[in-house]
Coordinates of C-alpha atoms and ligand atoms in Angstrom, one line a residue:
M1 CA -15.6 33.9 42.9
F2 CA -18.8 33.5 44.8
T3 CA -20.1 30.6 47.1
T4 CA -23.9 30.6 47.7
D5 CA -23.1 30.7 52.1
D6 CA -22.5 34.5 50.1
I7 CA -25.0 34.2 47.3
R8 CA -27.7 33.9 51.0
K9 CA -26.2 36.4 53.1
E10 CA -27.9 39.0 51.1
F11 CA -31.3 37.3 51.3
P12 CA -32.4 38.7 54.9
I13 CA -35.8 37.3 54.0
L14 CA -33.6 33.6 53.5
A15 CA -33.1 33.6 57.2
Q16 CA -36.3 32.4 59.3
Q17 CA -37.3 29.9 60.9
V18 CA -41.1 28.8 59.5
H19 CA -43.4 26.8 62.2
G20 CA -40.5 26.6 63.7
K21 CA -38.0 25.2 61.2
P22 CA -35.3 27.2 58.6
L23 CA -37.3 28.5 56.0
V24 CA -36.0 26.2 52.9
Y25 CA -37.7 28.4 49.8
L26 CA -38.5 25.9 47.3
D27 CA -41.3 28.2 44.7
N28 CA -39.5 30.3 43.1
A29 CA -40.9 29.9 39.5
A30 CA -43.6 31.5 41.5
T31 CA -41.3 34.7 42.4
T32 CA -37.6 34.9 42.8
Q33 CA -36.8 37.0 47.3
K34 CA -35.5 39.9 46.8
P35 CA -31.1 40.7 47.8
Q36 CA -30.6 43.6 49.8
C37 CA -29.0 46.1 46.5
V38 CA -32.9 45.8 45.3
I39 CA -34.3 46.3 48.3
D40 CA -31.8 49.3 49.3
A41 CA -32.7 50.2 45.7
I42 CA -36.3 50.4 46.3
S43 CA -36.2 53.1 49.5
E44 CA -33.5 54.8 47.8
V45 CA -35.3 56.7 46.0
Y46 CA -38.0 57.5 48.1
T47 CA -35.2 58.4 50.6
T48 CA -33.0 60.7 48.1
Y49 CA -34.7 61.2 45.0
N50 CA -38.1 60.4 44.3
A51 CA -40.2 62.8 41.5
N52 CA -41.3 62.1 38.2
V53 CA -39.8 60.6 35.2
H54 CA -40.1 62.5 31.8
R55 CA -40.7 65.8 32.7
G56 CA -39.8 68.0 35.8
V57 CA -37.4 70.6 34.5
H58 CA -36.3 70.5 38.1
H59 CA -33.5 68.7 39.8
L60 CA -35.1 65.5 41.0
S61 CA -36.8 64.7 38.4
Q62 CA -33.7 64.7 36.3
V63 CA -32.1 62.1 38.7
A64 CA -35.0 59.9 38.9
T65 CA -35.1 60.0 35.0
E66 CA -31.3 59.0 34.6
A67 CA -31.5 56.5 36.8
M68 CA -35.2 54.9 35.2
E69 CA -33.4 55.4 31.1
S70 CA -30.1 53.7 32.7
A71 CA -31.7 50.3 33.9
R72 CA -33.9 50.4 30.5
T73 CA -29.7 50.1 28.5
T74 CA -28.8 47.4 31.6
V75 CA -32.0 45.4 30.2
Q76 CA -31.6 46.0 27.0
Q77 CA -27.8 44.8 27.6
F78 CA -29.1 41.7 30.0
I79 CA -31.2 40.7 27.2
G80 CA -29.4 41.6 23.7
A81 CA -31.9 43.5 22.2
E82 CA -29.8 44.9 18.9
Q83 CA -31.4 49.3 20.5
R84 CA -33.3 50.4 24.2
H85 CA -36.2 51.5 22.2
E86 CA -37.2 48.3 21.8
I87 CA -38.0 47.5 25.7
I88 CA -40.8 48.9 26.9
F89 CA -41.7 48.7 30.6
T90 CA -44.9 46.5 31.8
R91 CA -46.3 45.0 34.8
G92 CA -44.9 41.1 34.1
T93 CA -45.3 39.1 31.0
T94 CA -48.7 38.2 31.7
E95 CA -49.2 42.5 30.8
S96 CA -46.5 42.2 27.9
I97 CA -48.3 39.3 26.3
N98 CA -51.4 40.6 26.1
L99 CA -49.8 44.3 24.7
V100 CA -49.2 41.6 21.9
A101 CA -52.7 40.1 21.6
S102 CA -53.5 43.8 22.5
S103 CA -51.3 45.8 19.7
F104 CA -50.7 43.2 17.3
G105 CA -53.7 41.6 16.9
E106 CA -55.9 44.9 16.2
T107 CA -53.2 46.1 14.6
F108 CA -52.2 43.3 11.7
L109 CA -55.2 40.5 12.0
K110 CA -58.5 39.7 11.0
S111 CA -60.7 37.0 11.7
G112 CA -60.2 34.2 10.3
D113 CA -56.2 34.0 10.6
E114 CA -54.0 32.5 12.8
V115 CA -52.0 32.7 15.9
I116 CA -49.8 29.4 17.1
I117 CA -49.6 28.4 20.8
S118 CA -48.5 25.2 22.6
A119 CA -50.4 22.7 25.0
L120 CA -47.8 23.9 26.9
E121 CA -48.9 27.4 27.8
H122 CA -48.7 29.3 31.0
H123 CA -53.2 30.4 31.5
S124 CA -50.9 33.9 30.1
N125 CA -50.5 32.7 27.2
I126 CA -53.1 31.2 26.1
V127 CA -56.4 33.6 27.3
P128 CA -54.8 36.8 25.5
W129 CA -55.1 35.2 22.0
Q130 CA -59.0 33.6 23.9
L131 CA -60.2 37.7 24.3
L132 CA -59.3 38.6 20.9
R133 CA -60.6 35.6 18.9
D134 CA -63.7 37.1 21.0
R135 CA -62.7 40.0 19.6
I136 CA -61.7 39.6 16.3
G137 CA -62.7 36.1 15.2
I138 CA -58.8 35.0 15.1
E139 CA -58.9 30.9 15.9
L140 CA -56.1 29.0 18.2
R141 CA -54.1 26.1 16.8
I142 CA -52.0 24.7 19.6
I143 CA -48.9 22.6 19.4
P144 CA -49.4 18.2 21.0
L145 CA -46.9 17.7 22.7
T146 CA -44.9 14.2 22.6
E147 CA -45.4 11.4 25.5
E148 CA -41.9 12.8 26.2
C149 CA -43.6 16.2 27.6
S150 CA -41.9 18.3 24.9
L151 CA -43.5 20.5 21.9
D152 CA -43.9 18.3 18.7
L153 CA -42.1 20.0 16.1
E154 CA -43.2 18.0 13.5
A155 CA -46.4 18.5 14.6
Y156 CA -45.9 22.2 15.1
R157 CA -44.5 22.4 11.0
R158 CA -47.5 21.0 9.8
V159 CA -49.4 23.8 11.9
F160 CA -48.8 26.6 9.3
N161 CA -50.1 28.0 6.2
E162 CA -51.3 30.6 4.7
R163 CA -53.7 32.2 7.9
T164 CA -50.8 32.1 11.1
K165 CA -50.0 34.7 11.2
L166 CA -48.0 34.6 14.9
V167 CA -45.9 32.3 17.1
S168 CA -46.6 32.7 20.6
V169 CA -45.4 29.5 23.3
A170 CA -42.3 29.4 26.6
H171 CA -39.1 29.4 26.1
V172 CA -39.1 27.6 29.0
S173 CA -42.1 25.1 30.9
N174 CA -43.4 27.2 34.1
V175 CA -44.4 23.5 35.4
L176 CA -42.1 20.8 33.7
G177 CA -38.7 22.9 34.2
I178 CA -38.3 22.4 30.4
T179 CA -36.3 24.2 28.1
N180 CA -38.5 24.2 24.6
P181 CA -36.1 24.5 21.5
I182 CA -36.9 28.4 20.7
K183 CA -34.5 29.2 18.0
E184 CA -35.8 26.2 15.6
I185 CA -39.7 26.9 17.3
I186 CA -38.1 30.6 15.4
D187 CA -35.9 29.5 12.9
I188 CA -39.6 27.8 11.6
A189 CA -41.4 30.3 11.7
H190 CA -39.6 32.9 9.8
S191 CA -39.6 30.4 7.1
H192 CA -43.0 30.8 6.5
D193 CA -42.9 35.5 7.1
V194 CA -44.9 34.8 10.4
P195 CA -43.3 36.9 13.2
V196 CA -43.3 34.3 17.0
L197 CA -43.2 35.9 20.7
I198 CA -41.9 34.0 23.1
D199 CA -43.4 34.0 27.3
G200 CA -39.5 34.0 28.6
A201 CA -40.9 33.9 32.5
Q202 CA -39.1 30.8 32.7
S203 CA -36.6 31.1 30.8
T204 CA -35.3 35.2 31.8
P205 CA -34.1 33.5 35.3
H206 CA -32.5 30.4 34.8
I207 CA -30.3 31.1 31.0
K208 CA -28.7 33.5 29.0
V209 CA -31.4 34.9 26.7
D210 CA -30.0 36.9 23.8
V211 CA -33.7 38.3 21.1
K212 CA -31.1 39.6 18.1
E213 CA -29.1 35.6 18.6
L214 CA -32.6 34.0 18.4
D215 CA -34.0 36.9 16.3
A216 CA -37.4 36.2 18.8
D217 CA -39.4 39.3 16.8
F218 CA -41.0 39.7 21.1
F219 CA -39.5 38.4 24.6
A220 CA -41.4 38.6 26.9
L221 CA -40.1 39.0 31.2
S222 CA -41.1 39.8 34.6
G223 CA -38.8 41.5 36.7
H224 CA -39.9 39.7 39.9
K225 CA -39.0 35.7 38.9
V226 CA -35.7 37.3 38.1
Y227 CA -34.4 39.1 41.7
A228 CA -37.5 42.0 41.2
P229 CA -39.5 43.5 43.0
T230 CA -43.2 42.9 41.6
G231 CA -44.8 45.0 38.6
I232 CA -42.7 45.4 36.2
G233 CA -41.8 43.9 33.9
V234 CA -41.0 44.1 30.0
L235 CA -41.9 43.4 27.1
Y236 CA -38.6 43.6 23.3
G237 CA -40.4 44.1 20.2
K238 CA -38.3 44.7 17.6
E239 CA -38.9 48.2 15.9
K240 CA -40.3 46.8 13.0
W241 CA -43.5 45.0 14.3
L242 CA -43.7 48.3 17.4
E243 CA -43.5 50.5 15.4
A244 CA -46.3 49.9 12.6
M245 CA -48.4 48.8 15.5
R246 CA -51.3 50.3 17.7
P247 CA -50.8 51.8 21.7
Y248 CA -51.9 49.8 24.0
H249 CA -53.2 51.9 26.7
G250 CA -53.6 55.8 25.9
G251 CA -53.1 58.4 28.2
G252 CA -49.6 60.9 30.0
E253 CA -45.8 59.7 28.1
M254 CA -47.4 57.9 25.0
I255 CA -48.7 61.0 23.0
K256 CA -47.0 64.0 21.9
S257 CA -49.8 66.1 21.1
V258 CA -53.5 65.9 22.1
R259 CA -56.7 67.7 20.2
F260 CA -59.9 67.3 20.6
E261 CA -60.0 66.2 17.3
K262 CA -56.3 64.1 16.6
T263 CA -53.4 62.9 19.3
T264 CA -50.4 61.7 17.6
Y265 CA -49.1 58.8 19.7
N266 CA -45.3 59.0 20.9
E267 CA -41.1 57.4 19.8
L268 CA -40.8 54.1 20.9
P269 CA -40.7 53.6 23.8
Y270 CA -42.8 55.8 25.0
K271 CA -46.4 54.8 22.6
F272 CA -46.6 52.3 24.6
E273 CA -45.3 53.4 28.5
A274 CA -48.8 55.2 28.8
G275 CA -49.2 57.6 32.5
T276 CA -46.9 57.9 35.5
P277 CA -44.2 54.3 34.7
D278 CA -43.4 52.1 37.6
Y279 CA -39.9 53.7 37.4
T280 CA -38.4 52.8 41.2
G281 CA -39.1 49.3 40.3
I282 CA -37.7 49.9 36.6
I283 CA -35.0 50.6 39.1
A284 CA -34.8 48.5 41.4
L285 CA -35.9 45.6 38.8
G286 CA -31.6 47.6 36.3
K287 CA -30.2 46.6 40.4
A288 CA -31.2 43.1 39.7
L289 CA -30.0 42.6 36.6
E290 CA -27.0 44.2 37.5
W291 CA -27.0 41.2 41.0
V292 CA -27.1 38.5 38.6
N293 CA -24.9 39.8 36.3
S294 CA -22.6 39.9 39.5
I295 CA -23.2 36.8 40.1
G296 CA -22.6 35.6 36.2
I297 CA -26.1 33.9 34.6
E298 CA -24.0 31.1 32.7
K299 CA -22.9 29.6 37.0
I300 CA -26.3 30.5 38.1
A301 CA -27.4 28.4 35.4
A302 CA -25.5 25.5 36.7
H303 CA -26.0 25.6 39.7
E304 CA -29.4 25.2 39.1
H305 CA -29.2 22.3 36.6
A306 CA -27.2 20.6 38.9
L307 CA -29.6 20.8 42.2
T308 CA -32.4 20.3 39.4
R309 CA -30.4 16.5 38.2
Y310 CA -30.2 16.0 42.0
A311 CA -33.5 16.6 43.2
V312 CA -34.5 14.1 40.1
E313 CA -32.2 11.7 41.1
Q314 CA -32.9 11.6 44.9
L315 CA -37.0 12.0 44.1
Q316 CA -36.8 8.9 41.8
R317 CA -36.2 6.9 44.9
I318 CA -38.9 7.5 45.8
E319 CA -41.5 4.8 45.3
K320 CA -44.1 5.9 43.1
M321 CA -42.6 8.6 42.3
R322 CA -43.8 9.8 38.5
I323 CA -42.1 13.1 37.6
F324 CA -43.6 14.7 34.6
G325 CA -40.9 15.3 32.1
N326 CA -37.3 15.1 31.4
P327 CA -36.4 19.4 33.2
D328 CA -33.3 20.1 32.4
G329 CA -34.1 23.7 34.3
A330 CA -34.2 24.9 37.7
A331 CA -37.9 23.0 38.5
V332 CA -39.3 20.0 38.4
S333 CA -43.0 18.4 38.9
F334 CA -43.8 15.6 40.4
L335 CA -46.2 12.8 41.9
I336 CA -46.8 10.5 44.1
G337 CA -49.3 7.3 43.5
D338 CA -52.3 8.7 44.5
I339 CA -51.0 11.3 47.1
H340 CA -52.8 14.8 46.3
P341 CA -50.5 16.9 45.8
A342 CA -51.9 19.4 48.1
D343 CA -51.1 17.2 51.1
I344 CA -47.5 16.7 50.5
G345 CA -47.7 20.1 50.7
T346 CA -49.4 21.1 53.6
I347 CA -46.9 18.0 54.8
L348 CA -43.5 20.0 53.3
D349 CA -44.9 23.9 54.6
H350 CA -45.3 22.4 58.4
L351 CA -41.3 21.6 58.3
G352 CA -40.6 25.5 56.5
I353 CA -40.6 23.7 52.6
A354 CA -42.0 26.6 50.3
V355 CA -43.3 24.8 47.9
R356 CA -46.8 24.9 44.8
T357 CA -49.0 22.4 44.1
G358 CA -51.9 22.8 41.6
H359 CA -52.1 23.6 38.4
H360 CA -49.5 26.4 38.7
C361 CA -51.9 27.9 36.1
A362 CA -51.6 25.8 33.5
Q363 CA -55.1 23.8 33.5
P364 CA -54.3 22.6 29.7
L365 CA -51.2 21.2 30.5
M366 CA -53.0 19.3 33.3
D367 CA -55.2 17.8 31.9
Y368 CA -53.3 16.8 28.7
L369 CA -51.2 14.8 31.4
G370 CA -55.2 13.9 32.8
I371 CA -53.8 14.5 36.7
P372 CA -55.4 17.7 38.4
G373 CA -52.0 19.2 39.3
T374 CA -48.7 18.2 40.0
V375 CA -46.4 19.4 43.9
R376 CA -43.9 21.5 42.0
A377 CA -39.6 22.3 43.3
S378 CA -38.2 25.0 42.0
F379 CA -34.8 26.1 42.2
A380 CA -32.5 29.7 42.5
A381 CA -29.0 31.5 42.8
Y382 CA -29.8 31.0 46.5
N383 CA -30.2 27.7 46.7
T384 CA -28.7 24.2 48.5
K385 CA -27.9 20.1 47.8
E386 CA -29.2 20.3 51.6
E387 CA -31.7 22.0 50.4
V388 CA -32.8 19.0 48.5
D389 CA -31.8 16.7 51.1
I390 CA -34.4 18.5 53.7
L391 CA -37.4 18.5 50.8
I392 CA -37.0 14.0 49.8
K393 CA -36.5 14.0 53.3
G394 CA -39.7 15.8 53.5
I395 CA -41.7 13.6 51.6
Q396 CA -40.7 10.9 52.9
R397 CA -42.7 11.7 56.3
A398 CA -45.4 12.4 53.2
V399 CA -45.2 9.5 51.7
K400 CA -45.7 7.9 55.5
M401 CA -48.4 9.4 56.6
F402 CA -50.8 9.7 52.9
G403 CA -48.7 6.5 51.2
Ligands
LIG501 N1 -45.4 32.8 31.7 C1 -44.7 31.8 32.7 C2 -44.0 31.1 32.0 C3 -44.9 31.9 33.8 O1 -44.4 30.5 34.3 C4 -45.4 33.5 34.5 C5 -45.7 32.9 35.9 C6 -46.0 33.8 33.6 C7 -45.9 33.4 32.0 C8 -47.3 35.0 34.7 O2 -46.3 35.7 34.7 P1 -46.5 36.7 35.8 O3 -45.7 37.6 36.3 O4 -47.5 38.3 34.2 O5 -47.5 36.3 36.5 N2 -46.0 31.5 36.2 C9 -45.6 31.6 37.6 C10 -45.8 29.7 38.9 O6 -46.0 29.2 37.7 N3 -45.9 29.7 39.8 O7 -46.8 31.5 39.8 C11 -46.8 32.3 38.7

């Protein structure tokens, strides 16, 4: 059994002071801190077996290739994918969604076809579709929100027609911390024979994901939000789609043979992994997921949900508090009266507390809510109830100054 104290000891960055106060890191939805084993894994690559992968007959290259491919298996098992070659390494959720927009879009979509997204998407799940709209003339349909800020499933059902070709929605909202009814969303889309891409950037770190059980066609995630380094991410895709889709980037690794007249492409997953992969990042991602497994994602989820519930209860006692949505995950977004979120963020920073303020890369959602931004506190496995108390005291201080 691990305690939160044991977990915290594994994260060297947490032991520091900021502005003379112990660091209270509550910006985990932006990125999580890294345990020592992940930091060590990166160092181990460069001190003992660094070599380019998939191409060397020599020892180091074989060790590096084996470590990278073993991390692919770890990812496959972590998200419940049926096959290893359905795991494509990318730079993160943003690149994974861009890959699908380009490769799926340019293989299967034509002018007038429709892609459904929702009103609460991160810009990463909006702009790639707008770029595709500019290139080939698709149309975007938006699932609206109910008054409680959840996805309006009745409106979603009505938006399907014979031109609908793809649904792309977030599993968990990065702003509201709410979990969308993703299984229902997928089932409805599949009843119209429409595939679904799930933006799992905010779900993978916090809840058990099983892409097979969900029957997701595509699933995108970012390593850095789940205790791994920046610059590495994953696209899961069902084999039948990945096989049929044209490649995304061209270059080394993704080819079988190249002639000036014609090039043939490599098998999955390499067809979508052009160039030298970030094998160090991949190996460290594998280590991060092993670390999560060693604690247990269900245990992490229960801990974070308890912290979120406690934070919501405490926040609600503050006068003029406005909490957006009904957070059931690991983040809570709020405003107090007409105090600007950046003012609250600045006071909190002086107290050593890191939160995110602003539009959180979800400007259409801010427009929808009629606000410029929010203050967001987001939790990870290493956060404590005491840190929530420090946050609440900090907010009370900001209210005194600006309220
Ligand atoms: N989708 C969602 C739901 C996200 O929360 C984010 C990042 C992304 C996509 C993009 O992920 P990336 O790793 O490719 O950048 N969200 C946030 C956030 O809420 N604060 O900083 C980054």
